[in-house]
mmCIF file of C-alpha atoms in Angstrom:
data_model
loop_
_atom_site.group_PDB
_atom_site.id
_atom_site.type_symbol
_atom_site.label_atom_id
_atom_site.label_comp_id
_atom_site.label_asym_id
_atom_site.label_seq_id
_atom_site.Cartn_x
_atom_site.Cartn_y
_atom_site.Cartn_z
ATOM 1 C CA SER A 1 -8.051 -0.499 22.646
ATOM 2 C CA GLN A 2 -10.924 -0.888 20.168
ATOM 3 C CA LEU A 3 -8.533 -1.137 17.224
ATOM 4 C CA LEU A 4 -6.483 -3.748 19.089
ATOM 5 C CA GLN A 5 -9.619 -5.802 19.824
ATOM 6 C CA ALA A 6 -10.707 -5.575 16.173
ATOM 7 C CA LYS A 7 -7.243 -6.574 14.912
ATOM 8 C CA VAL A 8 -7.052 -9.635 17.189
ATOM 9 C CA ILE A 9 -10.423 -10.996 16.020
ATOM 10 C CA GLN A 10 -9.594 -10.086 12.407
ATOM 11 C CA TRP A 11 -6.326 -12.064 12.555
ATOM 12 C CA ALA A 12 -8.096 -15.052 14.100
ATOM 13 C CA VAL A 13 -10.931 -15.189 11.557
ATOM 14 C CA GLU A 14 -8.658 -14.547 8.573
ATOM 15 C CA SER A 15 -6.310 -17.290 9.737
ATOM 16 C CA LEU A 16 -9.215 -19.744 9.939
ATOM 17 C CA ARG A 17 -10.465 -18.734 6.494
ATOM 18 C CA GLN A 18 -6.985 -19.296 5.060
ATOM 19 C CA LYS A 19 -7.194 -22.868 6.376
ATOM 20 C CA MET A 20 -10.355 -23.820 4.495
ATOM 21 C CA PHE A 21 -10.726 -27.609 4.043
ATOM 22 C CA ARG A 22 -9.310 -27.880 7.580
ATOM 23 C CA CYS A 23 -11.740 -25.293 9.020
ATOM 24 C CA HIS A 24 -15.215 -24.541 7.692
ATOM 25 C CA GLY A 25 -16.574 -21.932 10.072
ATOM 26 C CA ALA A 26 -15.898 -19.355 12.778
ATOM 27 C CA ILE A 27 -18.027 -17.527 15.333
ATOM 28 C CA TYR A 28 -16.524 -14.582 17.191
ATOM 29 C CA TRP A 29 -17.640 -13.847 20.735
ATOM 30 C CA GLN A 30 -19.480 -11.621 21.515
ATOM 31 C CA LEU A 31 -21.990 -9.400 19.740
ATOM 32 C CA ASN A 32 -23.139 -7.034 22.466
ATOM 33 C CA ASP A 33 -23.118 -6.230 26.185
ATOM 34 C CA VAL A 34 -26.007 -6.353 28.653
ATOM 35 C CA TRP A 35 -24.122 -4.255 31.232
ATOM 36 C CA PRO A 36 -21.271 -1.735 31.149
ATOM 37 C CA GLY A 37 -17.832 -3.299 31.300
ATOM 38 C CA ILE A 38 -14.642 -4.226 29.493
ATOM 39 C CA SER A 39 -15.506 -7.177 27.303
ATOM 40 C CA TRP A 40 -15.172 -8.854 23.907
ATOM 41 C CA SER A 41 -18.354 -7.237 22.601
ATOM 42 C CA ALA A 42 -18.625 -5.564 19.197
ATOM 43 C CA ILE A 43 -21.548 -3.363 20.333
ATOM 44 C CA ASP A 44 -21.348 -1.579 23.673
ATOM 45 C CA TYR A 45 -23.958 -1.175 26.405
ATOM 46 C CA ASP A 46 -25.279 2.071 24.873
ATOM 47 C CA PHE A 47 -25.583 0.450 21.406
ATOM 48 C CA GLY A 48 -22.444 2.160 20.129
ATOM 49 C CA LEU A 49 -20.824 0.266 17.233
ATOM 50 C CA LYS A 50 -17.222 -0.480 18.164
ATOM 51 C CA ALA A 51 -14.276 -0.969 15.800
ATOM 52 C CA LEU A 52 -14.813 -4.749 15.847
ATOM 53 C CA HIS A 53 -18.323 -4.345 14.432
ATOM 54 C CA PHE A 54 -17.037 -2.499 11.365
ATOM 55 C CA GLU A 55 -14.024 -4.795 10.980
ATOM 56 C CA SER A 56 -16.309 -7.841 11.061
ATOM 57 C CA MET A 57 -18.122 -6.434 8.027
ATOM 58 C CA ARG A 58 -14.776 -6.650 6.211
ATOM 59 C CA PHE A 59 -13.435 -10.029 7.366
ATOM 60 C CA CYS A 60 -16.849 -11.645 6.798
ATOM 61 C CA SER A 61 -16.816 -10.633 3.127
ATOM 62 C CA PRO A 62 -17.861 -13.676 1.044
ATOM 63 C CA ILE A 63 -14.775 -13.173 -1.142
ATOM 64 C CA LEU A 64 -11.915 -12.062 1.110
ATOM 65 C CA VAL A 65 -8.314 -11.059 0.518
ATOM 66 C CA SER A 66 -6.053 -11.403 3.565
ATOM 67 C CA PHE A 67 -2.358 -11.558 4.407
ATOM 68 C CA HIS A 68 -0.184 -14.077 6.203
ATOM 69 C CA HIS A 69 3.538 -14.763 6.548
ATOM 70 C CA ASP A 70 5.604 -17.809 5.642
ATOM 71 C CA GLY A 71 9.019 -17.063 7.052
ATOM 72 C CA LYS A 72 10.075 -13.777 5.446
ATOM 73 C CA LYS A 73 7.547 -14.138 2.623
ATOM 74 C CA LEU A 74 4.348 -12.065 2.697
ATOM 75 C CA LEU A 75 1.467 -13.960 1.081
ATOM 76 C CA ALA A 76 -1.828 -12.560 -0.198
ATOM 77 C CA ASN A 77 -4.608 -15.129 0.179
ATOM 78 C CA VAL A 78 -8.093 -15.191 -1.360
ATOM 79 C CA SER A 79 -10.890 -17.197 0.285
ATOM 80 C CA ASN A 80 -14.324 -17.873 -1.188
ATOM 81 C CA ILE A 81 -17.298 -18.882 0.968
ATOM 82 C CA ARG A 82 -19.858 -18.500 -1.811
ATOM 83 C CA ASP A 83 -21.462 -21.644 -3.233
ATOM 84 C CA GLU A 84 -19.899 -21.030 -6.642
ATOM 85 C CA GLY A 85 -16.416 -20.433 -7.972
ATOM 86 C CA ILE A 86 -15.215 -17.022 -9.104
ATOM 87 C CA GLU A 87 -12.439 -15.507 -11.193
ATOM 88 C CA VAL A 88 -10.859 -12.478 -9.527
ATOM 89 C CA ARG A 89 -8.211 -9.846 -10.172
ATOM 90 C CA LEU A 90 -5.853 -9.133 -7.245
ATOM 91 C CA HIS A 91 -3.712 -6.000 -7.235
ATOM 92 C CA LEU A 92 -0.949 -5.860 -4.615
ATOM 93 C CA SER A 93 1.017 -2.669 -3.922
ATOM 94 C CA LEU A 94 3.778 -1.574 -1.592
ATOM 95 C CA ILE A 95 3.122 2.090 -0.798
ATOM 96 C CA SER A 96 4.966 4.622 1.356
ATOM 97 C CA PHE A 97 2.970 6.563 3.934
ATOM 98 C CA GLN A 98 3.423 9.631 1.715
ATOM 99 C CA GLY A 99 1.817 7.871 -1.263
ATOM 100 C CA GLU A 100 4.793 6.692 -3.345
ATOM 101 C CA VAL A 101 4.156 3.310 -5.014
ATOM 102 C CA LEU A 102 7.323 1.301 -4.336
ATOM 103 C CA ARG A 103 6.230 -1.964 -5.941
ATOM 104 C CA GLU A 104 3.095 -3.449 -7.466
ATOM 105 C CA GLU A 105 1.818 -6.621 -9.093
ATOM 106 C CA GLU A 106 -1.521 -7.798 -10.505
ATOM 107 C CA VAL A 107 -2.663 -11.393 -10.867
ATOM 108 C CA VAL A 108 -5.844 -13.056 -12.157
ATOM 109 C CA ALA A 109 -6.886 -16.193 -10.244
ATOM 110 C CA SER A 110 -9.753 -18.679 -10.162
ATOM 111 C CA VAL A 111 -11.020 -19.508 -6.669
ATOM 112 C CA GLU A 112 -13.300 -22.525 -6.290
ATOM 113 C CA LYS A 113 -16.297 -22.454 -3.968
ATOM 114 C CA GLY A 114 -15.465 -23.138 -0.334
ATOM 115 C CA SER A 115 -11.727 -22.781 -0.893
ATOM 116 C CA SER A 116 -8.780 -20.477 -0.264
ATOM 117 C CA ILE A 117 -5.563 -20.042 -2.227
ATOM 118 C CA ASP A 118 -2.362 -18.018 -1.890
ATOM 119 C CA VAL A 119 -2.270 -15.813 -4.984
ATOM 120 C CA ILE A 120 0.828 -13.609 -4.601
ATOM 121 C CA GLY A 121 3.964 -14.013 -2.471
ATOM 122 C CA TRP A 122 6.655 -11.361 -1.940
ATOM 123 C CA GLU A 123 9.969 -12.118 -0.246
ATOM 124 C CA ASN A 124 10.760 -9.634 2.547
ATOM 125 C CA PRO A 125 8.851 -6.744 0.904
ATOM 126 C CA PHE A 126 9.354 -4.221 3.696
ATOM 127 C CA GLU A 127 13.100 -4.805 4.175
ATOM 128 C CA GLU A 128 13.949 -2.476 7.097
ATOM 129 C CA ARG A 129 11.434 0.273 6.300
ATOM 130 C CA LYS A 130 8.942 1.502 8.904
ATOM 131 C CA ASP A 131 7.192 4.068 6.703
ATOM 132 C CA CYS A 132 5.200 1.937 4.258
ATOM 133 C CA PHE A 133 2.430 -0.646 4.001
ATOM 134 C CA ALA A 134 1.248 -3.411 1.685
ATOM 135 C CA TYR A 135 -2.179 -2.890 0.171
ATOM 136 C CA ALA A 136 -4.218 -5.601 -1.550
ATOM 137 C CA VAL A 137 -7.433 -4.836 -3.407
ATOM 138 C CA LEU A 138 -9.606 -7.567 -4.895
ATOM 139 C CA LYS A 139 -12.096 -7.092 -7.737
ATOM 140 C CA ASP A 140 -14.111 -9.374 -9.983
ATOM 141 C CA MET A 141 -13.457 -9.489 -13.732
ATOM 142 C CA ASN A 142 -16.006 -6.707 -14.291
ATOM 143 C CA GLY A 143 -14.071 -4.387 -11.996
ATOM 144 C CA THR A 144 -16.526 -4.592 -9.061
ATOM 145 C CA PHE A 145 -14.850 -4.153 -5.688
ATOM 146 C CA LEU A 146 -14.863 -7.271 -3.476
ATOM 147 C CA SER A 147 -12.359 -6.821 -0.640
ATOM 148 C CA GLU A 148 -9.249 -4.965 0.493
ATOM 149 C CA ASN A 149 -6.623 -5.480 3.180
ATOM 150 C CA PHE A 150 -3.457 -4.011 4.657
ATOM 151 C CA SER A 151 -0.193 -5.366 6.035
ATOM 152 C CA TYR A 152 2.485 -3.464 7.934
ATOM 153 C CA PRO A 153 6.217 -3.988 8.565
ATOM 154 C CA SER A 154 5.922 -3.734 12.346
ATOM 155 C CA ASN A 155 3.664 -2.968 15.304
ATOM 156 C CA SER A 156 1.956 0.428 15.345
ATOM 157 C CA LYS A 157 4.184 1.816 18.082
ATOM 158 C CA ASP A 158 7.240 1.281 15.847
ATOM 159 C CA LEU A 159 5.834 2.699 12.600
ATOM 160 C CA LEU A 160 6.736 6.199 11.400
ATOM 161 C CA TYR A 161 3.225 7.512 10.767
ATOM 162 C CA PRO A 162 3.047 11.004 9.247
ATOM 163 C CA LYS A 163 1.038 13.754 10.874
ATOM 164 C CA ALA A 164 -2.549 13.281 9.751
ATOM 165 C CA VAL A 165 -4.131 16.092 7.735
ATOM 166 C CA ILE A 166 -7.669 15.021 6.823
ATOM 167 C CA LYS A 167 -9.806 17.088 4.471
ATOM 168 C CA ILE A 168 -13.547 16.892 5.149
ATOM 169 C CA HIS A 169 -16.196 17.824 2.606
ATOM 170 C CA PHE A 170 -19.917 17.675 3.352
ATOM 171 C CA LEU A 171 -21.614 16.544 0.128
ATOM 172 C CA ASP A 172 -24.922 17.159 1.908
ATOM 173 C CA ASP A 173 -26.124 16.836 5.515
ATOM 174 C CA LYS A 174 -25.968 12.999 5.396
ATOM 175 C CA HIS A 175 -22.884 12.349 3.273
ATOM 176 C CA ILE A 176 -19.283 13.199 4.116
ATOM 177 C CA GLU A 177 -16.229 12.847 1.879
ATOM 178 C CA LEU A 178 -12.802 12.458 3.493
ATOM 179 C CA SER A 179 -9.366 12.552 1.896
ATOM 180 C CA SER A 180 -5.705 12.904 2.819
ATOM 181 C CA SER A 181 -2.432 13.388 0.960
ATOM 182 C CA CYS A 182 -0.769 10.808 3.254
ATOM 183 C CA PHE A 183 -1.753 7.445 4.735
ATOM 184 C CA VAL A 184 -4.071 7.691 7.754
ATOM 185 C CA ARG A 185 -4.812 4.596 9.811
ATOM 186 C CA GLY A 186 -7.863 3.868 11.946
ATOM 187 C CA VAL A 187 -10.011 6.940 11.223
ATOM 188 C CA GLN A 188 -12.843 7.206 13.740
ATOM 189 C CA LEU A 189 -15.889 9.390 13.139
ATOM 190 C CA GLU A 190 -17.977 10.237 16.177
ATOM 191 C CA VAL A 191 -21.155 12.315 16.303
ATOM 192 C CA HIS A 192 -22.104 11.267 19.880
ATOM 193 C CA ASP A 193 -25.372 9.753 18.686
ATOM 194 C CA ASN A 194 -25.499 5.952 18.768
ATOM 195 C CA ASP A 195 -28.824 5.976 16.913
ATOM 196 C CA ASN A 196 -27.121 7.570 13.894
ATOM 197 C CA PRO A 197 -24.079 5.417 13.062
ATOM 198 C CA PRO A 198 -21.920 5.983 9.969
ATOM 199 C CA SER A 199 -21.949 3.523 7.065
ATOM 200 C CA ASP A 200 -18.273 2.789 7.801
ATOM 201 C CA ASN A 201 -15.877 3.665 10.598
ATOM 202 C CA PHE A 202 -12.386 2.878 11.913
ATOM 203 C CA PHE A 203 -11.123 2.707 8.330
ATOM 204 C CA ASN A 204 -7.851 3.644 6.618
ATOM 205 C CA LEU A 205 -7.434 6.556 4.219
ATOM 206 C CA LEU A 206 -5.178 5.889 1.247
ATOM 207 C CA PRO A 207 -2.972 8.761 0.045
ATOM 208 C CA GLY A 208 -4.832 10.768 -2.594
ATOM 209 C CA ASN A 209 -8.005 8.653 -2.425
ATOM 210 C CA LYS A 210 -11.465 9.779 -1.345
ATOM 211 C CA LYS A 211 -13.714 7.990 1.145
ATOM 212 C CA CYS A 212 -17.458 8.675 1.288
ATOM 213 C CA VAL A 213 -19.370 7.943 4.502
ATOM 214 C CA SER A 214 -23.134 8.238 4.859
ATOM 215 C CA TYR A 215 -25.499 8.646 7.828
ATOM 216 C CA LEU A 216 -29.166 7.808 8.304
ATOM 217 C CA ARG A 217 -29.968 11.258 9.668
ATOM 218 C CA PRO A 218 -28.423 14.717 9.202
ATOM 219 C CA VAL A 219 -25.033 15.357 10.810
ATOM 220 C CA HIS A 220 -23.828 18.785 11.887
ATOM 221 C CA ALA A 221 -20.175 19.655 11.317
ATOM 222 C CA GLU A 222 -19.737 21.169 14.785
ATOM 223 C CA LYS A 223 -20.785 17.868 16.397
ATOM 224 C CA LEU A 224 -18.428 15.679 14.353
ATOM 225 C CA ASP A 225 -15.221 14.524 16.063
ATOM 226 C CA ILE A 226 -12.486 12.788 14.082
ATOM 227 C CA SER A 227 -9.520 10.869 15.509
ATOM 228 C CA CYS A 228 -6.986 8.449 14.067
ATOM 229 C CA LEU A 229 -4.127 6.191 15.061
ATOM 230 C CA ASN A 230 -1.536 8.514 13.467
ATOM 231 C CA ASP A 231 -2.251 11.171 16.080
ATOM 232 C CA VAL A 232 -2.308 8.719 18.978
ATOM 233 C CA VAL A 233 1.059 7.182 18.053
#
């Protein structure tokens, strides 16, 4: 339910950002709750940071890459809400859940301040497959990471997610490194302590890549619970 809430608000905000010059702002409702209940909040009654909170950190990136469809064409869009233009490098890949790169393309684009442009368009990239995803990563010309995003061929219930096998390595008592040989969607880390949130949560693990998450205070392995959408579906 948290991932669904985060995805709905993400789609709405990204759609508005793609329409810059027609839309110049968005406020999502609401930040937090003052009583327990099912609501739109990004922070719950006990100050727990929900999936929407972490997703908002991504879709509010000053330089954002996002996806949208035009008929059967999948378009990768870059929006810039900084007060200066920027030249960026966008790498778009079609990757199987097991990590095979099926297609890729890289484009350099100039994005003016307060604007958005469609940078890459692929015609029907998924075909009939249900075991792959499109991955866009955006960097500046110095190679500094700016934004990333994902697109899928269908709804989660119809995708052929592999069984998640996540490797966890404690770099020290405040830093955890996670990796997987296959694609893992919506990884949630929970230590049952709302005063000690992770630096990132409800994220995707790319096949063969490593993800480092930090905490403000020490975390004990026996108190760490990990779940993901792969296992739920």
